[in-house]
Amino acid sequence: MVTVSTSKAYHHGDLRTALVEAGLRHLEAGGETDISLRQLAREVGVSATAVYRHFPDKKALLAALAESGIARLGEAQRIASEHAGGGPAGFAATGRAYVHFALDNPALFRLTFTHAGHAGSPTNSSDEPSRLLRSYSEQFGGENAERLTLQAWAVAHGLAMLMLDGRLPPDDALINRVIDTKSLFPAQPSGSNNDASP
Amino acid sequence: MVTVSTSKAYHHGDLRTALVEAGLRHLEAGGETDISLRQLAREVGVSATAVYRHFPDKKALLAALAESGIARLGEAQRIASEHAGGGPAGFAATGRAYVHFALDNPALFRLTFTHAGHAGSPTNSSDEPSRLLRSYSEQFGGENAERLTLQAWAVAHGLAMLMLDGRLPPDDALINRVIDTKSLFPAQPSGSNNDASP
DNA sequence: TCTTAATGTTTCTGCTGTAAACATAGAGGC
DNA sequence: GCCTCTATGTTTACAGCAGAAACATTAAGA
């Protein structure tokens, strides 16, 4: 698919976007170490240092890639959540989507969470993944909402990372066993029965 | 502390060990990106390419560092486990030790789990951390031993990673809230009461 | 003592990120 | 219609990197 150059074009057209796209391509193909500013410039057909008109340094380019990663992850989770029809099942679905996204976009996922930059816990972040997690936890966590937030995130993130790093097999069945509604909501043993909507 | 050169010394004494030690020092100080073979060689007082007599390439040097990381992690967990007197409390202690180790040795921890190399799930790995995890899970997991293994590991690993990457504050209280005996063993709701020895 | 294998050095190639000086082209004011 | 300004891109240069190849040294054993 050829990117039709927008009318707003100086020399190249939209170098910044082209560089980000090339970067994402390289992330998929060979991981973060496969990204070289000079190589990206070459592919886009521009001199090596032209990159610096759009990104102060390499870190900035990587940060731009990470940002696009967060957006995509949020989108995937939202779809999974809706597809599961919301509720506790929807919550678990966002967790599984989290892991699946990591497996489908290993380098992008890693980059997104390693070169955080903006950082911030989900309690105050405004990105889609944080919003979903917060919303579901508050809905179903009752008085343990915060702990649920943390544990749910940690389980999903840990599982994703361990699979990415080859410590656990990237097995769908395994994901379903670890992230399932029942084990996330073990019938609240000691009192505190929450009366959330169906 | 000066490393007294062993009698078995050729030109340098023990270049390999010296390089690994220098590498660990750099990991603590500046992270993985701070490790340059040339710089290490310089510090050890040897030519840049002498390194290649002991490590085929940079990856191999990093793998050696990672191996030492696993050993240290296992040691820390074993101590924590014993200090807690074993049992479910000991289990939780190994999890907290896992996270603390990550926070105390961020670069080493990251390297250890990122450049896995030998890979392998804890079900068949022989390193100390895997052994502890397997042993405790089988002791207290009952019929859900495998799921317990996975979830416990995922929670600890996820929490560690999120804290390392600045997504969660590296807060002791937070660790205790996420990894506590009660929430790991929620009174086994649906039957299957295990009668493990004290 | 002589040979040999292990260890270390010099030199070289091609890559990287990035700084500085220079070039160009499109936009807006005259 | 011309001129200047600014955003964008280029050339050239530097220092650092991983790694390959050829050569040197040194300890250990025959």
Short mmCIF file of C-alpha atoms (C1' of nucleotides) in Angstrom, two decimals:
data_model
loop_
_atom_site.label_atom_id
_atom_site.label_comp_id
_atom_site.label_asym_id
_atom_site.label_seq_id
_atom_site.Cartn_x
_atom_site.Cartn_y
_atom_site.Cartn_z
CA MET A 1 0.00 0.00 0.00
CA VAL A 2 1.48 3.30 -1.07
CA THR A 3 1.06 6.27 1.18
CA VAL A 4 -0.33 9.02 -0.97
CA SER A 5 1.49 12.17 -0.03
CA THR A 6 -0.72 14.77 1.51
CA SER A 7 -0.87 18.18 -0.13
CA LYS A 8 0.90 19.68 2.89
CA ALA A 9 4.36 18.69 1.75
CA TYR A 10 7.68 20.45 1.92
CA HIS A 11 10.55 18.43 0.64
CA HIS A 12 9.61 14.96 1.63
CA GLY A 13 5.92 15.09 2.37
CA ASP A 14 5.59 13.91 5.91
CA LEU A 15 8.95 12.73 7.08
CA ARG A 16 7.94 12.35 10.69
CA THR A 17 5.11 9.98 9.94
CA ALA A 18 7.20 8.08 7.42
CA LEU A 19 9.93 7.59 9.99
CA VAL A 20 7.51 6.34 12.61
CA GLU A 21 5.99 3.91 10.14
CA ALA A 22 9.39 2.65 9.11
CA GLY A 23 10.28 2.31 12.76
CA LEU A 24 7.20 0.24 13.50
CA ARG A 25 8.03 -1.97 10.54
CA HIS A 26 11.50 -2.56 11.92
CA LEU A 27 10.15 -3.26 15.39
CA GLU A 28 7.99 -6.05 14.01
CA ALA A 29 10.77 -7.44 11.90
CA GLY A 30 13.77 -7.36 14.16
CA GLY A 31 13.11 -5.76 17.50
CA GLU A 32 14.39 -2.58 19.04
CA THR A 33 18.04 -3.24 18.27
CA ASP A 34 17.09 -3.37 14.60
CA ILE A 35 16.21 0.31 14.65
CA SER A 36 18.92 2.60 13.39
CA LEU A 37 18.22 6.22 12.62
CA ARG A 38 20.50 6.03 9.60
CA GLN A 39 18.78 2.92 8.29
CA LEU A 40 15.34 4.44 8.72
CA ALA A 41 16.48 7.58 6.92
CA ARG A 42 17.88 5.47 4.12
CA GLU A 43 14.64 3.60 3.69
CA VAL A 44 12.60 6.74 3.63
CA GLY A 45 14.99 8.16 1.07
CA VAL A 46 16.39 10.99 3.07
CA SER A 47 19.78 11.95 4.45
CA ALA A 48 20.88 10.51 7.78
CA THR A 49 20.65 13.72 9.73
CA ALA A 50 17.30 14.86 8.36
CA VAL A 51 15.81 12.80 11.19
CA TYR A 52 16.98 15.42 13.66
CA ARG A 53 14.59 18.00 12.22
CA HIS A 54 11.74 15.95 13.67
CA PHE A 55 13.24 14.17 16.67
CA PRO A 56 15.84 15.67 18.99
CA ASP A 57 17.48 12.27 19.36
CA LYS A 58 16.92 8.56 19.00
CA LYS A 59 15.13 8.29 22.32
CA ALA A 60 12.49 10.70 21.05
CA LEU A 61 11.84 8.53 18.01
CA LEU A 62 11.49 5.48 20.22
CA ALA A 63 9.13 7.38 22.50
CA ALA A 64 6.95 8.18 19.51
CA LEU A 65 6.81 4.50 18.66
CA ALA A 66 5.93 3.65 22.26
CA GLU A 67 3.07 6.12 22.20
CA SER A 68 1.59 4.45 19.17
CA GLY A 69 1.95 1.16 21.04
CA ILE A 70 -0.18 2.32 23.93
CA ALA A 71 -2.88 3.49 21.58
CA ARG A 72 -2.99 0.17 19.77
CA LEU A 73 -3.04 -1.80 22.99
CA GLY A 74 -5.96 0.24 24.28
CA GLU A 75 -7.85 -0.31 21.07
CA ALA A 76 -7.31 -4.07 21.22
CA GLN A 77 -8.47 -4.18 24.83
CA ARG A 78 -11.54 -2.10 24.18
CA ILE A 79 -12.60 -4.39 21.36
CA ALA A 80 -12.00 -7.50 23.46
CA SER A 81 -13.93 -6.02 26.33
CA GLU A 82 -16.93 -5.17 24.19
CA HIS A 83 -16.81 -8.49 22.43
CA ALA A 84 -17.06 -10.24 25.80
CA GLY A 85 -20.07 -8.12 26.66
CA GLY A 86 -18.47 -6.29 29.56
CA GLY A 87 -18.90 -7.45 33.14
CA PRO A 88 -16.40 -9.70 34.90
CA ALA A 89 -15.94 -11.61 31.65
CA GLY A 90 -15.11 -8.34 29.94
CA PHE A 91 -12.56 -7.59 32.61
CA ALA A 92 -10.82 -10.91 32.10
CA ALA A 93 -10.98 -10.32 28.36
CA THR A 94 -8.99 -7.11 28.66
CA GLY A 95 -6.35 -9.05 30.54
CA ARG A 96 -6.13 -11.73 27.92
CA ALA A 97 -6.08 -9.09 25.20
CA TYR A 98 -3.14 -7.50 27.01
CA VAL A 99 -1.16 -10.72 26.79
CA HIS A 100 -2.19 -11.43 23.23
CA PHE A 101 -1.17 -7.96 22.19
CA ALA A 102 2.24 -8.52 23.72
CA LEU A 103 2.65 -11.80 21.87
CA ASP A 104 1.50 -10.29 18.59
CA ASN A 105 3.70 -7.20 18.93
CA PRO A 106 6.59 -8.30 21.09
CA ALA A 107 9.05 -5.55 20.33
CA LEU A 108 6.44 -2.81 20.38
CA PHE A 109 5.04 -4.04 23.67
CA ARG A 110 8.46 -4.21 25.24
CA LEU A 111 9.34 -0.77 23.99
CA THR A 112 6.09 0.66 25.24
CA PHE A 113 6.66 -0.50 28.77
CA THR A 114 10.40 -0.12 28.94
CA HIS A 115 10.83 3.38 27.57
CA ALA A 116 7.86 4.56 29.54
CA GLY A 117 8.83 8.18 29.73
CA HIS A 118 5.51 9.58 30.86
CA ALA A 119 5.29 6.78 33.41
CA GLY A 120 2.52 7.03 35.97
CA SER A 121 0.39 4.41 37.64
CA PRO A 122 -3.01 3.56 36.19
CA THR A 123 -4.65 5.42 39.02
CA ASN A 124 -3.87 8.73 37.38
CA SER A 125 -3.02 7.91 33.77
CA SER A 126 -5.40 8.85 31.03
CA ASP A 127 -4.46 6.33 28.37
CA GLU A 128 -7.03 3.78 27.31
CA PRO A 129 -5.46 0.71 28.96
CA SER A 130 -5.26 2.48 32.32
CA ARG A 131 -8.79 3.76 31.99
CA LEU A 132 -10.20 0.32 31.30
CA LEU A 133 -8.32 -1.26 34.17
CA ARG A 134 -9.36 1.42 36.63
CA SER A 135 -12.97 1.33 35.54
CA TYR A 136 -13.33 -2.44 35.83
CA SER A 137 -11.51 -2.63 39.13
CA GLU A 138 -13.69 0.00 40.70
CA GLN A 139 -16.76 -1.73 39.34
CA PHE A 140 -15.99 -5.19 40.66
CA GLY A 141 -13.31 -4.82 43.28
CA GLY A 142 -15.51 -3.50 46.04
CA GLU A 143 -13.44 -2.39 48.98
CA ASN A 144 -10.44 -4.21 47.46
CA ALA A 145 -10.55 -2.24 44.24
CA GLU A 146 -7.01 -1.00 44.51
CA ARG A 147 -5.60 -4.41 45.26
CA LEU A 148 -7.55 -5.86 42.39
CA THR A 149 -6.14 -3.22 40.05
CA LEU A 150 -2.62 -4.04 41.05
CA GLN A 151 -2.95 -7.80 41.05
CA ALA A 152 -4.81 -7.92 37.76
CA TRP A 153 -2.28 -5.72 36.07
CA ALA A 154 0.64 -7.57 37.57
CA VAL A 155 -0.66 -10.97 36.52
CA ALA A 156 -1.29 -9.89 32.95
CA HIS A 157 1.96 -7.98 32.67
CA GLY A 158 3.99 -10.72 34.28
CA LEU A 159 2.48 -13.42 32.11
CA ALA A 160 3.09 -11.34 28.99
CA MET A 161 6.68 -10.66 29.89
CA LEU A 162 7.50 -14.22 30.86
CA MET A 163 6.09 -15.45 27.57
CA LEU A 164 7.93 -12.81 25.59
CA ASP A 165 11.17 -13.76 27.25
CA GLY A 166 10.68 -17.43 26.58
CA ARG A 167 10.22 -18.46 30.20
CA LEU A 168 6.71 -19.67 29.55
CA PRO A 169 5.31 -21.09 26.32
CA PRO A 170 3.10 -18.59 24.44
CA ASP A 171 0.20 -20.93 24.80
CA ASP A 172 -3.40 -19.79 24.47
CA ALA A 173 -4.70 -22.44 26.85
CA LEU A 174 -2.16 -21.36 29.41
CA ILE A 175 -3.31 -17.76 29.15
CA ASN A 176 -6.89 -18.83 29.69
CA ARG A 177 -5.95 -20.86 32.74
CA VAL A 178 -4.05 -18.02 34.36
CA ILE A 179 -6.44 -15.22 33.49
CA ASP A 180 -9.93 -16.47 34.06
CA THR A 181 -12.86 -14.83 35.74
CA LYS A 182 -13.23 -17.41 38.49
CA SER A 183 -9.70 -17.18 39.79
CA LEU A 184 -9.78 -13.39 39.63
CA PHE A 185 -13.02 -13.28 41.64
CA PRO A 186 -12.76 -16.26 44.00
CA ALA A 187 -16.23 -15.72 45.44
CA GLN A 188 -14.91 -13.21 48.00
CA PRO A 189 -14.34 -15.59 50.93
CA SER A 190 -14.21 -13.29 53.99
CA GLY A 191 -17.40 -11.19 54.02
CA SER A 192 -17.58 -8.09 51.83
CA ASN A 193 -19.92 -9.46 49.18
CA ASN A 194 -20.13 -6.79 46.56
CA ASP A 195 -23.44 -6.20 44.86
CA ALA A 196 -22.29 -4.94 41.52
CA SER A 197 -24.65 -4.93 38.58
CA PRO A 198 -25.15 -8.27 36.71
CA MET B 1 38.36 -5.37 48.05
CA VAL B 2 41.19 -6.53 45.85
CA THR B 3 40.81 -9.83 44.08
CA VAL B 4 43.97 -11.76 44.84
CA SER B 5 45.04 -13.34 41.59
CA THR B 6 44.83 -17.09 41.68
CA SER B 7 47.99 -19.04 40.94
CA LYS B 8 46.42 -20.20 37.67
CA ALA B 9 47.23 -17.03 35.76
CA TYR B 10 48.46 -16.44 32.28
CA HIS B 11 48.93 -12.88 31.23
CA HIS B 12 46.21 -11.13 33.06
CA GLY B 13 45.31 -13.48 35.85
CA ASP B 14 41.69 -14.19 35.31
CA LEU B 15 40.39 -11.97 32.57
CA ARG B 16 37.06 -13.67 32.30
CA THR B 17 36.18 -13.16 35.94
CA ALA B 18 37.52 -9.63 35.88
CA LEU B 19 35.36 -8.79 32.88
CA VAL B 20 32.26 -10.24 34.51
CA GLU B 21 32.91 -8.28 37.68
CA ALA B 22 33.46 -5.09 35.73
CA GLY B 23 30.28 -5.82 33.81
CA LEU B 24 28.28 -6.26 37.00
CA ARG B 25 29.69 -2.98 38.28
CA HIS B 26 28.55 -1.22 35.13
CA LEU B 27 25.13 -2.84 35.32
CA GLU B 28 24.60 -1.39 38.78
CA ALA B 29 25.94 1.98 37.79
CA GLY B 30 24.35 2.65 34.44
CA GLY B 31 22.30 -0.22 33.15
CA GLU B 32 22.82 -2.50 30.22
CA THR B 33 23.48 0.27 27.71
CA ASP B 34 26.41 1.31 29.86
CA ILE B 35 28.22 -1.89 28.99
CA SER B 36 30.74 -1.59 26.20
CA LEU B 37 33.24 -4.34 25.59
CA ARG B 38 35.90 -1.76 24.87
CA GLN B 39 35.21 0.12 28.05
CA LEU B 40 35.31 -3.05 30.13
CA ALA B 41 38.59 -4.03 28.51
CA ARG B 42 39.99 -0.59 29.22
CA GLU B 43 39.05 -0.78 32.88
CA VAL B 44 40.54 -4.20 33.27
CA GLY B 45 43.67 -2.95 31.58
CA VAL B 46 43.59 -5.06 28.47
CA SER B 47 43.21 -4.46 24.76
CA ALA B 48 39.76 -4.11 23.26
CA THR B 49 39.70 -7.42 21.46
CA ALA B 50 41.21 -9.54 24.21
CA VAL B 51 37.62 -9.96 25.35
CA TYR B 52 37.00 -12.23 22.39
CA ARG B 53 39.35 -14.84 23.80
CA HIS B 54 36.79 -15.47 26.52
CA PHE B 55 33.48 -14.55 24.97
CA PRO B 56 32.56 -15.18 21.33
CA ASP B 57 30.60 -11.94 21.25
CA LYS B 58 28.93 -9.35 23.41
CA LYS B 59 25.82 -11.46 23.86
CA ALA B 60 27.90 -14.15 25.50
CA LEU B 61 29.29 -11.68 28.01
CA LEU B 62 25.79 -10.50 28.82
CA ALA B 63 24.66 -14.10 29.20
CA ALA B 64 27.39 -14.68 31.74
CA LEU B 65 26.16 -11.68 33.69
CA ALA B 66 22.61 -12.99 33.51
CA GLU B 67 23.66 -16.33 34.90
CA SER B 68 25.19 -14.69 37.92
CA GLY B 69 21.91 -12.82 38.31
CA ILE B 70 19.88 -16.01 38.57
CA ALA B 71 22.22 -17.38 41.20
CA ARG B 72 21.96 -14.25 43.31
CA LEU B 73 18.20 -14.13 43.00
CA GLY B 74 17.91 -17.73 44.14
CA GLU B 75 20.14 -17.05 47.12
CA ALA B 76 18.04 -14.06 48.15
CA GLN B 77 14.83 -16.05 47.87
CA ARG B 78 16.19 -18.98 49.82
CA ILE B 79 17.22 -16.70 52.67
CA ALA B 80 13.87 -14.95 52.69
CA SER B 81 12.04 -18.25 52.65
CA GLU B 82 13.99 -19.62 55.58
CA HIS B 83 13.71 -16.39 57.49
CA ALA B 84 9.92 -16.62 57.20
CA GLY B 85 10.03 -20.16 58.54
CA GLY B 86 8.74 -21.82 55.38
CA GLY B 87 5.08 -22.66 54.92
CA PRO B 88 2.65 -20.37 53.13
CA ALA B 89 4.40 -17.38 54.71
CA GLY B 90 7.67 -18.65 53.28
CA PHE B 91 6.08 -18.91 49.87
CA ALA B 92 4.91 -15.32 49.96
CA ALA B 93 8.34 -14.31 51.21
CA THR B 94 10.01 -15.73 48.12
CA GLY B 95 7.66 -13.63 46.01
CA ARG B 96 8.45 -10.47 47.89
CA ALA B 97 12.15 -11.29 47.76
CA TYR B 98 11.77 -11.60 43.99
CA VAL B 99 10.43 -8.09 43.72
CA HIS B 100 12.93 -6.66 46.17
CA PHE B 101 15.76 -8.25 44.28
CA ALA B 102 14.52 -6.61 41.10
CA LEU B 103 14.36 -3.23 42.78
CA ASP B 104 17.81 -3.63 44.31
CA ASN B 105 19.40 -4.85 41.08
CA PRO B 106 17.28 -3.35 38.33
CA ALA B 107 19.65 -3.74 35.42
CA LEU B 108 20.81 -7.20 36.44
CA PHE B 109 17.26 -8.38 36.93
CA ARG B 110 16.18 -7.04 33.59
CA LEU B 111 19.15 -8.58 31.87
CA THR B 112 18.54 -11.92 33.55
CA PHE B 113 15.00 -12.17 32.26
CA THR B 114 15.45 -10.48 28.94
CA HIS B 115 18.51 -12.27 27.62
CA ALA B 116 17.19 -15.54 28.93
CA GLY B 117 18.99 -17.77 26.52
CA HIS B 118 18.56 -21.07 28.35
CA ALA B 119 14.88 -20.21 28.73
CA GLY B 120 12.65 -22.94 30.07
CA SER B 121 9.61 -22.87 32.28
CA PRO B 122 10.00 -23.46 36.02
CA THR B 123 8.47 -26.90 35.61
CA ASN B 124 11.71 -28.24 34.19
CA SER B 125 14.37 -25.68 35.12
CA SER B 126 16.94 -26.55 37.72
CA ASP B 127 17.90 -23.09 38.92
CA GLU B 128 17.18 -22.14 42.49
CA PRO B 129 14.29 -19.71 41.84
CA SER B 130 12.44 -22.27 39.74
CA ARG B 131 13.07 -25.00 42.29
CA LEU B 132 11.66 -22.92 45.13
CA LEU B 133 8.60 -21.92 43.17
CA ARG B 134 7.86 -25.47 42.07
CA SER B 135 8.39 -26.90 45.51
CA TYR B 136 6.08 -24.44 47.24
CA SER B 137 3.39 -24.66 44.59
CA GLU B 138 3.26 -28.42 44.79
CA GLN B 139 3.17 -28.24 48.56
CA PHE B 140 0.29 -25.82 48.85
CA GLY B 141 -1.44 -25.73 45.49
CA GLY B 142 -3.24 -29.02 45.78
CA GLU B 143 -4.91 -29.88 42.52
CA ASN B 144 -4.31 -26.32 41.33
CA ALA B 145 -0.56 -26.53 41.78
CA GLU B 146 0.24 -25.63 38.21
CA ARG B 147 -2.09 -22.66 38.15
CA LEU B 148 -0.66 -21.49 41.44
CA THR B 149 2.85 -21.71 40.03
CA LEU B 150 1.92 -19.62 37.04
CA GLN B 151 -0.11 -17.02 38.86
CA ALA B 152 2.37 -16.59 41.67
CA TRP B 153 5.23 -16.16 39.27
CA ALA B 154 3.27 -13.84 37.01
CA VAL B 155 2.20 -11.59 39.88
CA ALA B 156 5.70 -11.28 41.26
CA HIS B 157 7.30 -10.81 37.87
CA GLY B 158 4.69 -8.36 36.70
CA LEU B 159 4.90 -6.30 39.85
CA ALA B 160 8.68 -6.23 39.63
CA MET B 161 8.66 -5.17 36.01
CA LEU B 162 6.02 -2.50 36.44
CA MET B 163 7.96 -1.01 39.32
CA LEU B 164 11.24 -1.15 37.42
CA ASP B 165 9.67 0.61 34.48
CA GLY B 166 8.22 3.34 36.65
CA ARG B 167 4.59 2.36 36.12
CA LEU B 168 4.12 1.62 39.80
CA PRO B 169 5.91 3.24 42.72
CA PRO B 170 8.59 0.99 44.23
CA ASP B 171 6.75 0.99 47.50
CA ASP B 172 7.27 -1.66 50.16
CA ALA B 173 3.74 -1.37 51.46
CA LEU B 174 2.43 -1.84 47.96
CA ILE B 175 4.45 -5.01 47.55
CA ASN B 176 3.06 -6.38 50.78
CA ARG B 177 -0.47 -5.59 49.72
CA VAL B 178 -0.11 -7.34 46.38
CA ILE B 179 1.88 -10.33 47.56
CA ASP B 180 0.37 -11.55 50.78
CA THR B 181 -0.44 -15.03 51.93
CA LYS B 182 -4.16 -14.44 52.30
CA SER B 183 -4.78 -13.24 48.79
CA LEU B 184 -2.61 -16.00 47.35
CA PHE B 185 -4.53 -18.66 49.27
CA PRO B 186 -8.11 -17.38 49.42
CA ALA B 187 -9.30 -20.23 51.61
CA GLN B 188 -9.80 -22.51 48.62
CA PRO B 189 -13.48 -21.81 47.96
CA SER B 190 -14.53 -24.87 45.92
CA GLY B 191 -13.63 -28.00 47.86
CA SER B 192 -10.12 -29.49 47.52
CA ASN B 193 -8.77 -28.77 50.99
CA ASN B 194 -5.11 -29.76 50.92
CA ASP B 195 -3.55 -31.43 53.94
CA ALA B 196 0.09 -30.63 53.42
CA SER B 197 2.53 -31.32 56.23
CA PRO B 198 3.35 -28.42 58.60
"C1'" DT C 1 65.17 -27.10 25.52
"C1'" DC C 2 61.70 -26.95 22.10
"C1'" DT C 3 57.08 -27.08 20.72
"C1'" DT C 4 52.52 -25.87 21.21
"C1'" DA C 5 48.30 -24.03 22.64
"C1'" DA C 6 46.29 -20.35 25.23
"C1'" DT C 7 46.16 -15.69 25.73
"C1'" DG C 8 46.79 -10.89 24.42
"C1'" DT C 9 47.88 -6.94 20.84
"C1'" DT C 10 47.66 -4.17 16.43
"C1'" DT C 11 45.35 -2.89 12.80
"C1'" DC C 12 41.38 -2.54 10.05
"C1'" DT C 13 36.44 -2.33 8.37
"C1'" DG C 14 31.99 -0.77 8.49
"C1'" DC C 15 28.51 0.64 11.35
"C1'" DT C 16 26.37 3.93 14.68
"C1'" DG C 17 24.47 8.63 16.86
"C1'" DT C 18 25.00 13.31 16.58
"C1'" DA C 19 27.01 18.15 15.87
"C1'" DA C 20 27.94 22.21 12.62
"C1'" DA C 21 27.77 24.61 8.50
"C1'" DC C 22 25.50 25.06 4.39
"C1'" DA C 23 21.49 24.66 0.83
"C1'" DT C 24 16.70 25.02 -0.77
"C1'" DA C 25 11.99 25.67 -1.17
"C1'" DG C 26 7.59 27.34 0.03
"C1'" DA C 27 4.88 31.18 2.64
"C1'" DG C 28 3.82 35.81 3.70
"C1'" DG C 29 4.71 40.78 3.40
"C1'" DC C 30 6.03 44.62 0.28
"C1'" DG D 1 6.13 40.10 -8.94
"C1'" DC D 2 9.94 40.34 -5.91
"C1'" DC D 3 12.18 39.53 -1.31
"C1'" DT D 4 12.96 37.82 2.96
"C1'" DC D 5 12.17 34.31 6.59
"C1'" DT D 6 11.75 29.92 8.41
"C1'" DA D 7 11.11 25.02 8.06
"C1'" DT D 8 13.15 21.39 6.13
"C1'" DG D 9 16.88 18.76 4.17
"C1'" DT D 10 22.12 17.91 2.84
"C1'" DT D 11 27.17 17.56 3.37
"C1'" DT D 12 30.82 16.81 6.00
"C1'" DA D 13 32.97 15.46 10.10
"C1'" DC D 14 33.89 13.20 14.57
"C1'" DA D 15 34.14 9.86 18.08
"C1'" DG D 16 32.68 5.45 19.69
"C1'" DC D 17 31.21 0.83 18.84
"C1'" DA D 18 31.41 -4.56 17.59
"C1'" DG D 19 33.97 -7.58 15.42
"C1'" DA D 20 37.53 -9.89 11.97
"C1'" DA D 21 42.42 -11.01 10.74
"C1'" DA D 22 47.19 -11.31 11.36
"C1'" DC D 23 50.73 -11.20 14.52
"C1'" DA D 24 53.14 -11.57 19.33
"C1'" DT D 25 54.00 -13.58 23.81
"C1'" DT D 26 54.09 -16.68 27.43
"C1'" DA D 27 53.30 -20.66 30.40
"C1'" DA D 28 53.37 -25.71 30.40
"C1'" DG D 29 54.52 -30.14 29.02
"C1'" DA D 30 57.33 -33.41 26.01
#
